[in-house]
CSV table of C-alpha atoms in Angstrom, one decimal:
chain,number,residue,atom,x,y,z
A,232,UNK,CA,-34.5,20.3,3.8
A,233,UNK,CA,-36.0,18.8,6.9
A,234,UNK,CA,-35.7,21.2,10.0
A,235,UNK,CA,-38.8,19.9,12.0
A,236,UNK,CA,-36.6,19.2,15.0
A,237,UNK,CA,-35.6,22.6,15.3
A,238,UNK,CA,-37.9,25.5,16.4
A,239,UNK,CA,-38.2,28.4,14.3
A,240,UNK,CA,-36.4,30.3,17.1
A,241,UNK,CA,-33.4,27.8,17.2
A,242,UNK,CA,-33.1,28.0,13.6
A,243,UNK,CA,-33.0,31.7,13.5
A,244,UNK,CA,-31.0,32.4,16.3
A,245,UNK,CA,-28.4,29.6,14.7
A,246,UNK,CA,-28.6,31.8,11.3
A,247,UNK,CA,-28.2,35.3,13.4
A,248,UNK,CA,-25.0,34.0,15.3
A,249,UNK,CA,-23.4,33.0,11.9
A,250,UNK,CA,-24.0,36.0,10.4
A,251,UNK,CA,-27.0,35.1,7.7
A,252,UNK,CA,-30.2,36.1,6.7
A,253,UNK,CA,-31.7,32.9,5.9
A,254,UNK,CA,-31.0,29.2,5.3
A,255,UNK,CA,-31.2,29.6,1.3
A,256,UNK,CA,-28.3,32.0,2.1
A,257,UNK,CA,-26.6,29.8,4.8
A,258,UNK,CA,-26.5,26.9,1.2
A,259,UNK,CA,-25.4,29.8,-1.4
A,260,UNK,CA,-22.2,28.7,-2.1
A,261,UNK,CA,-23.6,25.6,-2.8
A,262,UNK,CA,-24.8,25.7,-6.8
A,263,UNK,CA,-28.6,24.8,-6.7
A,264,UNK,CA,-28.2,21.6,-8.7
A,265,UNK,CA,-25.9,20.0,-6.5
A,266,UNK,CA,-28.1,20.7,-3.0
A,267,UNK,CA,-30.2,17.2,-1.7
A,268,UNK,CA,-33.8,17.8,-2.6
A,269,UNK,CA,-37.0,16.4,-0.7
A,270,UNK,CA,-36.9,14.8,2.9
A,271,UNK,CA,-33.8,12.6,4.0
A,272,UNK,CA,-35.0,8.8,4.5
A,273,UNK,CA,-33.8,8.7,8.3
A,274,UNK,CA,-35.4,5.7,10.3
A,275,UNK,CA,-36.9,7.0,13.6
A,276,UNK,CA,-34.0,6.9,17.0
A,277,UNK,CA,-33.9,3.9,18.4
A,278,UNK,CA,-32.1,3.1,22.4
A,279,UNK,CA,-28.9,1.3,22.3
A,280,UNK,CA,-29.9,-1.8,23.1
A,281,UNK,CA,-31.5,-1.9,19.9
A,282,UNK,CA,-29.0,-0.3,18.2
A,283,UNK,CA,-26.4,-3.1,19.6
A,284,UNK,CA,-28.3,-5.6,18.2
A,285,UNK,CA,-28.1,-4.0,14.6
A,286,UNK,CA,-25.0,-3.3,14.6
A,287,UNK,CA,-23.6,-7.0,15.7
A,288,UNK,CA,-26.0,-8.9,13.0
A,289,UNK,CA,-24.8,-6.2,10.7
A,290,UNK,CA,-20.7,-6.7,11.5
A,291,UNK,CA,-22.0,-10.8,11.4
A,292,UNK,CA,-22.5,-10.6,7.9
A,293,UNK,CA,-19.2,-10.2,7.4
A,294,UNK,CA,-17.1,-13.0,6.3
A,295,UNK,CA,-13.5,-12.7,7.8
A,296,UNK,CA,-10.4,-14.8,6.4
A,297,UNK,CA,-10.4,-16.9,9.6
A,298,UNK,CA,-13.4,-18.4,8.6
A,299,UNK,CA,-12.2,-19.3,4.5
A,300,UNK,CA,-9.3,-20.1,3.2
A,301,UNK,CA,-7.8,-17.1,1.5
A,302,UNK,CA,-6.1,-16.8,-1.7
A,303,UNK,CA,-6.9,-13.5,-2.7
A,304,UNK,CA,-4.4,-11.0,-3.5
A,305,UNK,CA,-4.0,-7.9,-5.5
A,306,UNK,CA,-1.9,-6.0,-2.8
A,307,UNK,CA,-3.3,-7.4,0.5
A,308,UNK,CA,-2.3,-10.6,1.7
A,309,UNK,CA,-3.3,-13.2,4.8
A,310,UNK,CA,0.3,-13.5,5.9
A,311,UNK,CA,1.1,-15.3,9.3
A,312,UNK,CA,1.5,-12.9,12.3
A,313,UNK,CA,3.6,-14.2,15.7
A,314,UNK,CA,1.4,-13.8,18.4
A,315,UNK,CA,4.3,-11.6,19.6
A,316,UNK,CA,3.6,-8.6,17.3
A,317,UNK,CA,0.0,-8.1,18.8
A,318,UNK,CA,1.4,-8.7,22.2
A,319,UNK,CA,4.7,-6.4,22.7
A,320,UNK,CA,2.6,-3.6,20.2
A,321,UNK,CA,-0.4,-3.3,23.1
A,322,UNK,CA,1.6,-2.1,25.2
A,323,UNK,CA,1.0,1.3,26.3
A,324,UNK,CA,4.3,3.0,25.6
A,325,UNK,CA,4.0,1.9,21.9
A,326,UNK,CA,0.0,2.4,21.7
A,327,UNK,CA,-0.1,5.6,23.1
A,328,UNK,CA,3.0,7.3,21.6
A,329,UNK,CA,2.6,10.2,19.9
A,330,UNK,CA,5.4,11.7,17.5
A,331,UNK,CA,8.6,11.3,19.2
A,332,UNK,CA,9.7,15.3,18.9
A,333,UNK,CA,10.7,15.5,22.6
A,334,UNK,CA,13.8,13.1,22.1
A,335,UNK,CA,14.4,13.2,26.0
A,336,UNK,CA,11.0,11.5,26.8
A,337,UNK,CA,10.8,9.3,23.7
A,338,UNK,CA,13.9,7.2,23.4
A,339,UNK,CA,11.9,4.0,23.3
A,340,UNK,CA,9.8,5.2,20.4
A,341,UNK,CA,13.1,7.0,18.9
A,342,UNK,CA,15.0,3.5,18.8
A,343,UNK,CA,12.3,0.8,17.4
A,344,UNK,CA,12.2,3.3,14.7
A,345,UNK,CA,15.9,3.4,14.2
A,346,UNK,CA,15.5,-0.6,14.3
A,347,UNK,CA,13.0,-0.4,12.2
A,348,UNK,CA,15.0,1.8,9.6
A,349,UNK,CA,18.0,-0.5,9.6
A,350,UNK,CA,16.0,-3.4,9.0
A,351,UNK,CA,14.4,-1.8,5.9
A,352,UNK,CA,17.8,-1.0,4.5
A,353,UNK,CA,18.8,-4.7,5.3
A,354,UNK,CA,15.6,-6.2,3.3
A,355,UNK,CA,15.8,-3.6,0.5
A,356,UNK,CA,19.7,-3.7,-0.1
A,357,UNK,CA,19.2,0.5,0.1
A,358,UNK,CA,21.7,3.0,2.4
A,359,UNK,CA,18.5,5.0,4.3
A,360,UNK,CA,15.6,4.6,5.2
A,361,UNK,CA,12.5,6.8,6.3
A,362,UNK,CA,10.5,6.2,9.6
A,363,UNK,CA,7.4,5.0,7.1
A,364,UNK,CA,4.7,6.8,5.1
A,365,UNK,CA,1.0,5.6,4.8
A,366,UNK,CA,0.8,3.2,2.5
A,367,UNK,CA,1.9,1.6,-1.0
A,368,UNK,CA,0.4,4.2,-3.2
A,369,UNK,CA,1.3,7.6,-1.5
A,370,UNK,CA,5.4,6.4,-0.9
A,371,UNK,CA,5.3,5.6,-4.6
A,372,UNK,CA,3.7,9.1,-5.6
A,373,UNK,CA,6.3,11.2,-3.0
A,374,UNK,CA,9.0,9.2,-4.4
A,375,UNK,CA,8.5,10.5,-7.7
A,376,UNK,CA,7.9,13.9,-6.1
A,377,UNK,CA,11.3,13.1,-4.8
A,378,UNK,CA,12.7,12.0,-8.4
A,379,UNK,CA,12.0,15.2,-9.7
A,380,UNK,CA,13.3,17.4,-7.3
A,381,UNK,CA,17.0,15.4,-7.8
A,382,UNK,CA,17.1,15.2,-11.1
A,383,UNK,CA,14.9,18.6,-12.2
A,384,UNK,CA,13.3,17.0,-14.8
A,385,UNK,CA,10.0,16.5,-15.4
A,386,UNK,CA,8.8,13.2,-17.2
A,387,UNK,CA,7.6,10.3,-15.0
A,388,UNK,CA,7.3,7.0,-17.0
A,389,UNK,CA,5.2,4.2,-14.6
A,390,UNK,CA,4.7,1.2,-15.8
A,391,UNK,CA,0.6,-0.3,-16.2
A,392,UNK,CA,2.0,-3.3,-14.7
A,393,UNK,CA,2.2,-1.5,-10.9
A,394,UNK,CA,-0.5,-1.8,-9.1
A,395,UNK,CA,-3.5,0.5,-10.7
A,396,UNK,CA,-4.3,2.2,-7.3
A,397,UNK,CA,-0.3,3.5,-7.4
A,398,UNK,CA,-1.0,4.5,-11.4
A,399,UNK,CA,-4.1,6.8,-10.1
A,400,UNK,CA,-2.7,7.8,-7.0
A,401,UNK,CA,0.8,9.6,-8.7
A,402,UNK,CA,-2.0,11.0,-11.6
A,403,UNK,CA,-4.0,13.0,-8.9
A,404,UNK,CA,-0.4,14.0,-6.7
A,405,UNK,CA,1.0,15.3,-9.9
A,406,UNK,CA,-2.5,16.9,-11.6
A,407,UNK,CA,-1.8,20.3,-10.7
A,408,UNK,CA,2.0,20.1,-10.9
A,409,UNK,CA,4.8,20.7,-13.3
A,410,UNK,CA,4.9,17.3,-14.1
A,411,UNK,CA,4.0,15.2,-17.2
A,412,UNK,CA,3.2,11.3,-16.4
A,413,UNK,CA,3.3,9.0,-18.9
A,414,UNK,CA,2.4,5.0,-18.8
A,415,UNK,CA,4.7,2.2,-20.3
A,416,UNK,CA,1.9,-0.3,-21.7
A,417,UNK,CA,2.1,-4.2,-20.8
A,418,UNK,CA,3.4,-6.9,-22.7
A,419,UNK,CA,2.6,-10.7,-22.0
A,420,UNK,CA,2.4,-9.1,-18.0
A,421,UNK,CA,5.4,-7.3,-17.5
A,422,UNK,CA,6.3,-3.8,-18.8
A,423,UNK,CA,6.7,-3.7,-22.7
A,424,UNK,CA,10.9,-3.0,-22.5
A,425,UNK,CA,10.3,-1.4,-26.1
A,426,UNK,CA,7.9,0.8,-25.6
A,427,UNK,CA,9.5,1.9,-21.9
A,428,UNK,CA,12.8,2.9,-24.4
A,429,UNK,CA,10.2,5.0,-27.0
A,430,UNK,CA,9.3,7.1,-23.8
A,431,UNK,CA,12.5,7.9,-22.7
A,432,UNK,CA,13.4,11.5,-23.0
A,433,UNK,CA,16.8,13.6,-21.7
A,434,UNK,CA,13.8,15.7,-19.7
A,435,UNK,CA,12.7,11.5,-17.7
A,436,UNK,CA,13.1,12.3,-14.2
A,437,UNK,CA,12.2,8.6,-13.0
A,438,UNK,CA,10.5,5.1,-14.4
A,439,UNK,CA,8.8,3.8,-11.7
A,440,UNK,CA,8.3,-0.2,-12.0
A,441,UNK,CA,6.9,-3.0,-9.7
A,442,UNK,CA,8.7,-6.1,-9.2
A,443,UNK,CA,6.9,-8.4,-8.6
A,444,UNK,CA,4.2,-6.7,-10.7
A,445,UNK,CA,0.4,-6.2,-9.9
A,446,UNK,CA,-0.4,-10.0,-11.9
A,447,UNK,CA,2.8,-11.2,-9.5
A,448,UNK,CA,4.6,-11.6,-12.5
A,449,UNK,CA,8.9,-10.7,-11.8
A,450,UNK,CA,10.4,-7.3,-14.0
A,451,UNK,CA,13.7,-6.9,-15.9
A,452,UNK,CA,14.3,-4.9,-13.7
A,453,UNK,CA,17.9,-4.9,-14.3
A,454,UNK,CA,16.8,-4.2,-18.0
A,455,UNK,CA,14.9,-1.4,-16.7
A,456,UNK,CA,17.5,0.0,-14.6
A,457,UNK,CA,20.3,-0.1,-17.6
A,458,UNK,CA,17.9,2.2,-20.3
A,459,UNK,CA,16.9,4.2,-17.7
A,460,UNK,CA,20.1,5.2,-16.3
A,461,UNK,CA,21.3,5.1,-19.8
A,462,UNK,CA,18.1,8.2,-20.0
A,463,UNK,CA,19.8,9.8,-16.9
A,464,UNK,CA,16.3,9.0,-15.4
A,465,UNK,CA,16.2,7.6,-11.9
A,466,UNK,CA,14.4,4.3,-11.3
A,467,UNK,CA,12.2,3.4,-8.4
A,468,UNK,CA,11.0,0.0,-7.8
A,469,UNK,CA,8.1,-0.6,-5.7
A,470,UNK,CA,8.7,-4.5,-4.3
A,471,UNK,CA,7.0,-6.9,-2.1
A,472,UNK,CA,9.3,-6.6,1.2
A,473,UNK,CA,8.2,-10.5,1.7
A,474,UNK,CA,9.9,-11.4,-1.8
A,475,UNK,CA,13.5,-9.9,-0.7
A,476,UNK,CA,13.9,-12.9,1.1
A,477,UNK,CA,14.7,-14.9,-1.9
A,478,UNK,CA,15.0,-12.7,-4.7
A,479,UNK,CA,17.5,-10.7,-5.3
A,480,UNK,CA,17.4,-7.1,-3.1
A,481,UNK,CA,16.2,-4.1,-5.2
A,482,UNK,CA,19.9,-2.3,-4.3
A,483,UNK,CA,21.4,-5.2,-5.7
A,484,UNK,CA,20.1,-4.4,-9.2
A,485,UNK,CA,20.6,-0.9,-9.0
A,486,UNK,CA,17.9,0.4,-8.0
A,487,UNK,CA,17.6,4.5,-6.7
A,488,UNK,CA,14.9,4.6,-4.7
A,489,UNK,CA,12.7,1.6,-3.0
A,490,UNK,CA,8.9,1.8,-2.0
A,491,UNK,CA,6.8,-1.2,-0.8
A,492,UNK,CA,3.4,-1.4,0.7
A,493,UNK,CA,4.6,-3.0,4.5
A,494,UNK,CA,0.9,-4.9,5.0
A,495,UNK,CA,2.7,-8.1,4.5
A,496,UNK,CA,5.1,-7.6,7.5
A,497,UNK,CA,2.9,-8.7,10.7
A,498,UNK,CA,-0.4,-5.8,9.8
A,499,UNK,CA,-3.5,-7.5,9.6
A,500,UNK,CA,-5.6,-7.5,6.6
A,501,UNK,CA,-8.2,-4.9,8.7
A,502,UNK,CA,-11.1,-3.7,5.9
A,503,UNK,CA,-7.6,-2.2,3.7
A,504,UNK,CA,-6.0,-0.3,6.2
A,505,UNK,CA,-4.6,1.7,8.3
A,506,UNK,CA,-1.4,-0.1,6.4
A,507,UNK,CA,2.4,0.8,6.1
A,508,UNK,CA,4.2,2.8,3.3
A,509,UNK,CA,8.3,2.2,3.3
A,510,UNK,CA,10.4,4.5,1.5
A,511,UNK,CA,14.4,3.6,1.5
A,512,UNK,CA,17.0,5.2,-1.1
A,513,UNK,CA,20.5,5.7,-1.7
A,514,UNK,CA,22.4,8.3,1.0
A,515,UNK,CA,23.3,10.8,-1.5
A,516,UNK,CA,19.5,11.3,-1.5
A,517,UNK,CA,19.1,11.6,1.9
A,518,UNK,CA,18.4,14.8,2.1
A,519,UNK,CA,15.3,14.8,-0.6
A,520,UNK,CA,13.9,12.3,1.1
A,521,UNK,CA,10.4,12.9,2.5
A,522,UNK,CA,9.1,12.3,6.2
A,523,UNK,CA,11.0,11.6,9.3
A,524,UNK,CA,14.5,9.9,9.6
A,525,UNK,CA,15.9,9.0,13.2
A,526,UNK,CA,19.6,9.2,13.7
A,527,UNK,CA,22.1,8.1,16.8
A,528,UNK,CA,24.5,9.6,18.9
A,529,UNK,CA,26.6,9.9,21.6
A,530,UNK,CA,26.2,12.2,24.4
A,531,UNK,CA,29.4,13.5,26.5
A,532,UNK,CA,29.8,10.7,28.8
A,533,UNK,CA,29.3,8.2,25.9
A,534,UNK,CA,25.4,6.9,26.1
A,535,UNK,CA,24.2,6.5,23.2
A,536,UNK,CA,21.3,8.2,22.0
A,537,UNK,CA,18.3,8.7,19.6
A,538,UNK,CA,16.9,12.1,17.7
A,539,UNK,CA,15.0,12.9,14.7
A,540,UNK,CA,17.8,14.1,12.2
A,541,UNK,CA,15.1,14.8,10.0
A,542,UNK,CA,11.6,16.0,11.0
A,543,UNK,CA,8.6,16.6,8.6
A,544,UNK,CA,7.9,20.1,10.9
A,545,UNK,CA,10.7,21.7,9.1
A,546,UNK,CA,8.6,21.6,5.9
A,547,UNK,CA,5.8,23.9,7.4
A,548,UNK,CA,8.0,26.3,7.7
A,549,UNK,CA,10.0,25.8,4.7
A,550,UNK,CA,6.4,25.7,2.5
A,551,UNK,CA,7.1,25.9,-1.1
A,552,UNK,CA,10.8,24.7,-0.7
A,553,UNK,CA,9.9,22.2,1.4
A,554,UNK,CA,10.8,18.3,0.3
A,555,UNK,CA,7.2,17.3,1.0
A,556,UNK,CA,4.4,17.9,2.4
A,557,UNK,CA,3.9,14.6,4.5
A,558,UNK,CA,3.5,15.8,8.2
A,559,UNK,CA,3.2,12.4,9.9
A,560,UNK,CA,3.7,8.9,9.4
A,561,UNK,CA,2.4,4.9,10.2
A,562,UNK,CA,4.4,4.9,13.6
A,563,UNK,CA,2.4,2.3,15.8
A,564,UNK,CA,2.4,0.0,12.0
A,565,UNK,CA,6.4,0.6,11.6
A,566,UNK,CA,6.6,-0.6,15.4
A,567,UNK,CA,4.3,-3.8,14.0
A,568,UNK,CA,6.8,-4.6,11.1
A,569,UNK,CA,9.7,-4.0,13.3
A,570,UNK,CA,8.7,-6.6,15.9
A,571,UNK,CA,7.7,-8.7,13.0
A,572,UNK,CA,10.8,-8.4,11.6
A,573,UNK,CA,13.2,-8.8,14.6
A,574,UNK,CA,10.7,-12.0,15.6
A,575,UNK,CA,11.3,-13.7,12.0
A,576,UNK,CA,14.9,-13.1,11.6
A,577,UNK,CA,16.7,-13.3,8.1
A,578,UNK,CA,16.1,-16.8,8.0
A,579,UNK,CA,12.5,-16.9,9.2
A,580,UNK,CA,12.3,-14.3,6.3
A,581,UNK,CA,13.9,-16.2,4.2
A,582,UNK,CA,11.7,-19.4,5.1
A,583,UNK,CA,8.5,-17.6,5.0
A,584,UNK,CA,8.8,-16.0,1.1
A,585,UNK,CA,10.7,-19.8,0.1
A,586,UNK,CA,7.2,-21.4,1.5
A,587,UNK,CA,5.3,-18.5,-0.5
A,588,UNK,CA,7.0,-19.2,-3.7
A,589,UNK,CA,6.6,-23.2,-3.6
A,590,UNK,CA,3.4,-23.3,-2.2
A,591,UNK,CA,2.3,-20.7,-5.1
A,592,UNK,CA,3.8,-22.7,-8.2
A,593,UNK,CA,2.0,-26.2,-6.6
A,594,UNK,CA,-0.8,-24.3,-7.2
A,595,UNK,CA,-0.2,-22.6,-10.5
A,596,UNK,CA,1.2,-26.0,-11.9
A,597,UNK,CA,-2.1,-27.8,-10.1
A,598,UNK,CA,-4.3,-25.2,-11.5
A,599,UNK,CA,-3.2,-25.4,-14.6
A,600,UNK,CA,-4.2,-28.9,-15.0
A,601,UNK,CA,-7.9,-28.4,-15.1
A,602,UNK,CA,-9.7,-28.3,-18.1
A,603,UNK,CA,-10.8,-24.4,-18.9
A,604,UNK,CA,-7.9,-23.2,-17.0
A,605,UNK,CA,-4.6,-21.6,-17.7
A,606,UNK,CA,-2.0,-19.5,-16.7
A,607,UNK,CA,-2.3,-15.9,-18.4
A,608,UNK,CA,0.8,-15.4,-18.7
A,609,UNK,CA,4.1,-17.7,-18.8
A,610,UNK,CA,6.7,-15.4,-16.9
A,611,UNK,CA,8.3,-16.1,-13.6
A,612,UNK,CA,6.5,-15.2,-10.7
A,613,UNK,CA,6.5,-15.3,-6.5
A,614,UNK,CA,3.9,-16.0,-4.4
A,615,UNK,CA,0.6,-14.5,-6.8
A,616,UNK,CA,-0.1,-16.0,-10.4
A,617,UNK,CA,-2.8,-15.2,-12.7
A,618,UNK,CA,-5.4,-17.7,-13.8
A,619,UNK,CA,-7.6,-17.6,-17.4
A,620,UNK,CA,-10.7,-19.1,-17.1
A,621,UNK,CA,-12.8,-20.2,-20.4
A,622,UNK,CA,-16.1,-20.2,-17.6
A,623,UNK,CA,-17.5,-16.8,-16.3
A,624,UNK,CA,-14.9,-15.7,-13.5
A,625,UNK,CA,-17.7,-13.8,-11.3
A,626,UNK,CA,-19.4,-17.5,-11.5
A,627,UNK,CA,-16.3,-19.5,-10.6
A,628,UNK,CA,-15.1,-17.1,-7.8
A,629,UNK,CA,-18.8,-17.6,-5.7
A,630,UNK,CA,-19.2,-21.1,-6.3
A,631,UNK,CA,-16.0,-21.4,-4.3
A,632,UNK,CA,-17.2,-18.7,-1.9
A,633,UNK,CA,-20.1,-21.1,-1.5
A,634,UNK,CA,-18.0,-23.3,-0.2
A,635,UNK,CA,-15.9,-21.6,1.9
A,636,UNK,CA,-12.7,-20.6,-0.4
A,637,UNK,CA,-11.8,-16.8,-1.7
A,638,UNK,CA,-10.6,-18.3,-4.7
A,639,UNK,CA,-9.1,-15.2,-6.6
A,640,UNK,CA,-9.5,-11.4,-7.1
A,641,UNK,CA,-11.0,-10.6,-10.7
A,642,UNK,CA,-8.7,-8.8,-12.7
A,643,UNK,CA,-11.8,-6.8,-14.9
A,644,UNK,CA,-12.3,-4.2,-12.1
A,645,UNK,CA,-9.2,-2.4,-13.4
A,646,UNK,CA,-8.3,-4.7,-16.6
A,647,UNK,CA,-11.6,-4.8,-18.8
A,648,UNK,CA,-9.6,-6.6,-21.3
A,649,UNK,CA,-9.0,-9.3,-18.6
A,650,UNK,CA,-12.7,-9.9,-18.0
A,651,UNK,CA,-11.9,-13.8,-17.9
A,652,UNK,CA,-9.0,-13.6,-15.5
A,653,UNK,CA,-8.5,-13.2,-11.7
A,654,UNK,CA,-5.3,-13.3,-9.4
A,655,UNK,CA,-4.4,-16.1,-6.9
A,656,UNK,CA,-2.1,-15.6,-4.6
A,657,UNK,CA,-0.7,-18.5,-2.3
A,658,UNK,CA,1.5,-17.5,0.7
A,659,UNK,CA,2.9,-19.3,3.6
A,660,UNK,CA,-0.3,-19.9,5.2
A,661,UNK,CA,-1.8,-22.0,3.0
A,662,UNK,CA,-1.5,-25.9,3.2
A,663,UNK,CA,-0.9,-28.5,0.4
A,664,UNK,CA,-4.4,-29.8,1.7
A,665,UNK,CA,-6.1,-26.3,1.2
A,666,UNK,CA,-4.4,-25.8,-2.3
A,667,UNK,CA,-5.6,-29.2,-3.6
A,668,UNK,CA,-9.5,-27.8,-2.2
A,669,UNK,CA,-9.3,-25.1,-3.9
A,670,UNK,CA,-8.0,-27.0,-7.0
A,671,UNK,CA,-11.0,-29.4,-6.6
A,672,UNK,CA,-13.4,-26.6,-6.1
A,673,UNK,CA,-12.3,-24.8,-9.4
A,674,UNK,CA,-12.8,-28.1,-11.1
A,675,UNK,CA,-16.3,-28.3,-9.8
A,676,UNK,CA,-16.9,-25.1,-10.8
């Protein structure tokens, strides 16, 4: 290891404070195989100026969606954003705000949250709502978490169809619990229905199944919910908060619990995050559910109020009986989808996910068309479609890079079996004059 800009006397005196006898000794813990061997290949300092100019032509090889025309997918989506979610979320009171535990001082906070809260129950068709998680993958894993501490049981059954990334996020939650996962295989892109019923088990605390799915394909989920209830298993669906605009609402079919990825609801694409995780369920859950919930009331002379009626602090000092161990949440990204929300309407929703689902079967049906392509799989779908191609797909996807287009996402990152197949997702953004360029392009191709 390289100490030359230390003196000897720095280094010791560094080693004497800690409480060490050498720097060997500092690294013990540390087996001997896994310590960095030789001299670190660090360029010399260089004065900002210069470093400036590295870091710009380094961020300007980036290629950002306003500069193609996006049709990738797979769980991140170039949706429209109103101007007036960027604009009422800088301002200060909303930027700034920290956790909301001093109800007196953060009644502004306290209410967009509440508003934010009765929207998702609107959208999802559910009685209660959380004040948001992180993301997609982590609501999905504490819902299970949530699952089994209502029911008591200890089977999970996820389908393969959900997105992979919630598949290995729920394996590493549950690793070192009492809790046995188990995967429902995929049938012509939706969950094999008899293979789900082979898992079920009296000990099935939940089936957890996307809808649409991870290809964009729609579930059974009614199906799903009948054998799993039948199991007295719970059944969480994780959705796409865009499609409950014109599909029916997850409570509607039954569902227990409700988890979405809330990227689509006016959050920019940013690099994959900082994104929004939504957790709603049914209110004789409420009190299993993770995270924060704000509440109203009324004080003496009438006002009405805001409070957290459920705070994540309490679970600190309830430790092992604690519902979860979520300590925070996505509040500046709930405050985004609320204004996103409020600025849409239930018709603007509606109009945005009915644009999403015509827009994507032009493009499916278009696609289709072209020798070498297909569809690879013939079940309904919303707003994302997967495409077969009989040509390399790496090859196909950068010739249309070349030419400005993000054509697809390539399905054999987490499918090897679907080495010739990538995902194309078409939402309201998208013109018919951009679909028929990317149709031309994948003909060139």
């Amino acid at each position: 290891m390289d100490y030359t800009q230390l003196s000897e006397t720095d280094v010791q005196q560094m080693l004497t404070t800690i409480g060490v006898d050498s720097i060997d000794a500092l690294f013990a813990p540390i087996k001997s195989e896994q310590r960095f061997k030789g001299q670190l290949d660090v360029p010399p300092g260089i004065s900002e100026l210069e470093l400036l100019r590295e870091l710009e032509s380094l961020a300007g090889r980036n290629a950002p969606v306003t500069e193609n025309v996006c049709f990738l997918g797979g769980g991140a989506y170039d949706h429209f954003i109103p101007t007036i979610v960027d604009h009422l979320c800088m301002q200060s009171e909303f930027l700034t705000a920290y956790t909301p535990y001093q109800a007196e001082a953060s009644q502004g906070s306290l209410q967009v949250f509440y508003e934010f809260q009765t929207m998702i129950c609107q959208l999802t068709g559910m009685d209660v709502s959380n004040a948001s998680l992180y993301e997609l993958a982590s609501a999905a894993a504490e819902a299970v978490l949530m699952a089994r501490s209502i029911t008591g049981k200890r089977r999970v059954i996820m389908s393969k169809a959900a997105h992979p990334d919630c598949n290995r996020v729920l394996d590493t939650y549950v690793r070192e619990l009492p809790i046995e996962p188990v995967h429902a295989n995929i049938k012509e892109g939706v969950t094999d229905l008899d293979h789900l019923r082979s898992l079920l088990t009296n000990d099935t605390a939940c089936v957890v199944v996307q809808s649409p799915n991870f290809f964009g394909c729609l579930e059974r989920v009614d199906q799903i919910v009948k054998l799993a209830h039948d199991a007295g298993a719970l059944v969480i669906q994780a959705v796409d908060p865009i499609s409950c605009g014109v599909l029916k609402r997850p409570g509607d079919l039954g569902v227990d619990i409700v988890v979405a990825e809330g990227q689509p609801l006016g959050i920019p694409l940013q690099y994959g995050g900082p994104w929004l995780g939504i957790l709603a369920c049914r209110a004789e859950y409420l009190r299993r559910m993770p995270g924060r919930v704000v509440g109203v009331t009324h004080d003496k002379q009438d006002r009405r109020g805001f409070c957290l009626v459920l705070q994540t602090r309490e679970q600190h000092i309830k430790r092992e009986r604690a519902t979860s161990n979520v300590c925070t949440n996505q509040g500046l990204l709930a405050i985004r989808a609320s204004v996103y929300m409020a600025a849409v309407g239930r018709q603007g929703l509606a109009m945005v996910a009915s644009q999403c689902l015509d827009k994507a079967h032009y493009a499916a049906s278009q696609i289709a068309k072209i020798p070498g392509f297909s569809l690879a799989f013939q079940q309904p779908f919303f707003k994302e479609f997967a495409v077969r191609s009989s040509k390399p797909v790496e090859k196909v996807l950068e010739a249309c890079r070349a030419k400005g287009i993000l054509a697809g996402v390539p399905l054999v990152r987490w499918f090897p079996q679907l080495h010739d197949t990538f995902l194309v997702a078409v939402t309201e953004k998208r013109t018919r004059g951009e679909i028929d360029t990317l149709v031309a392009a994948l003909r060139a191709a």
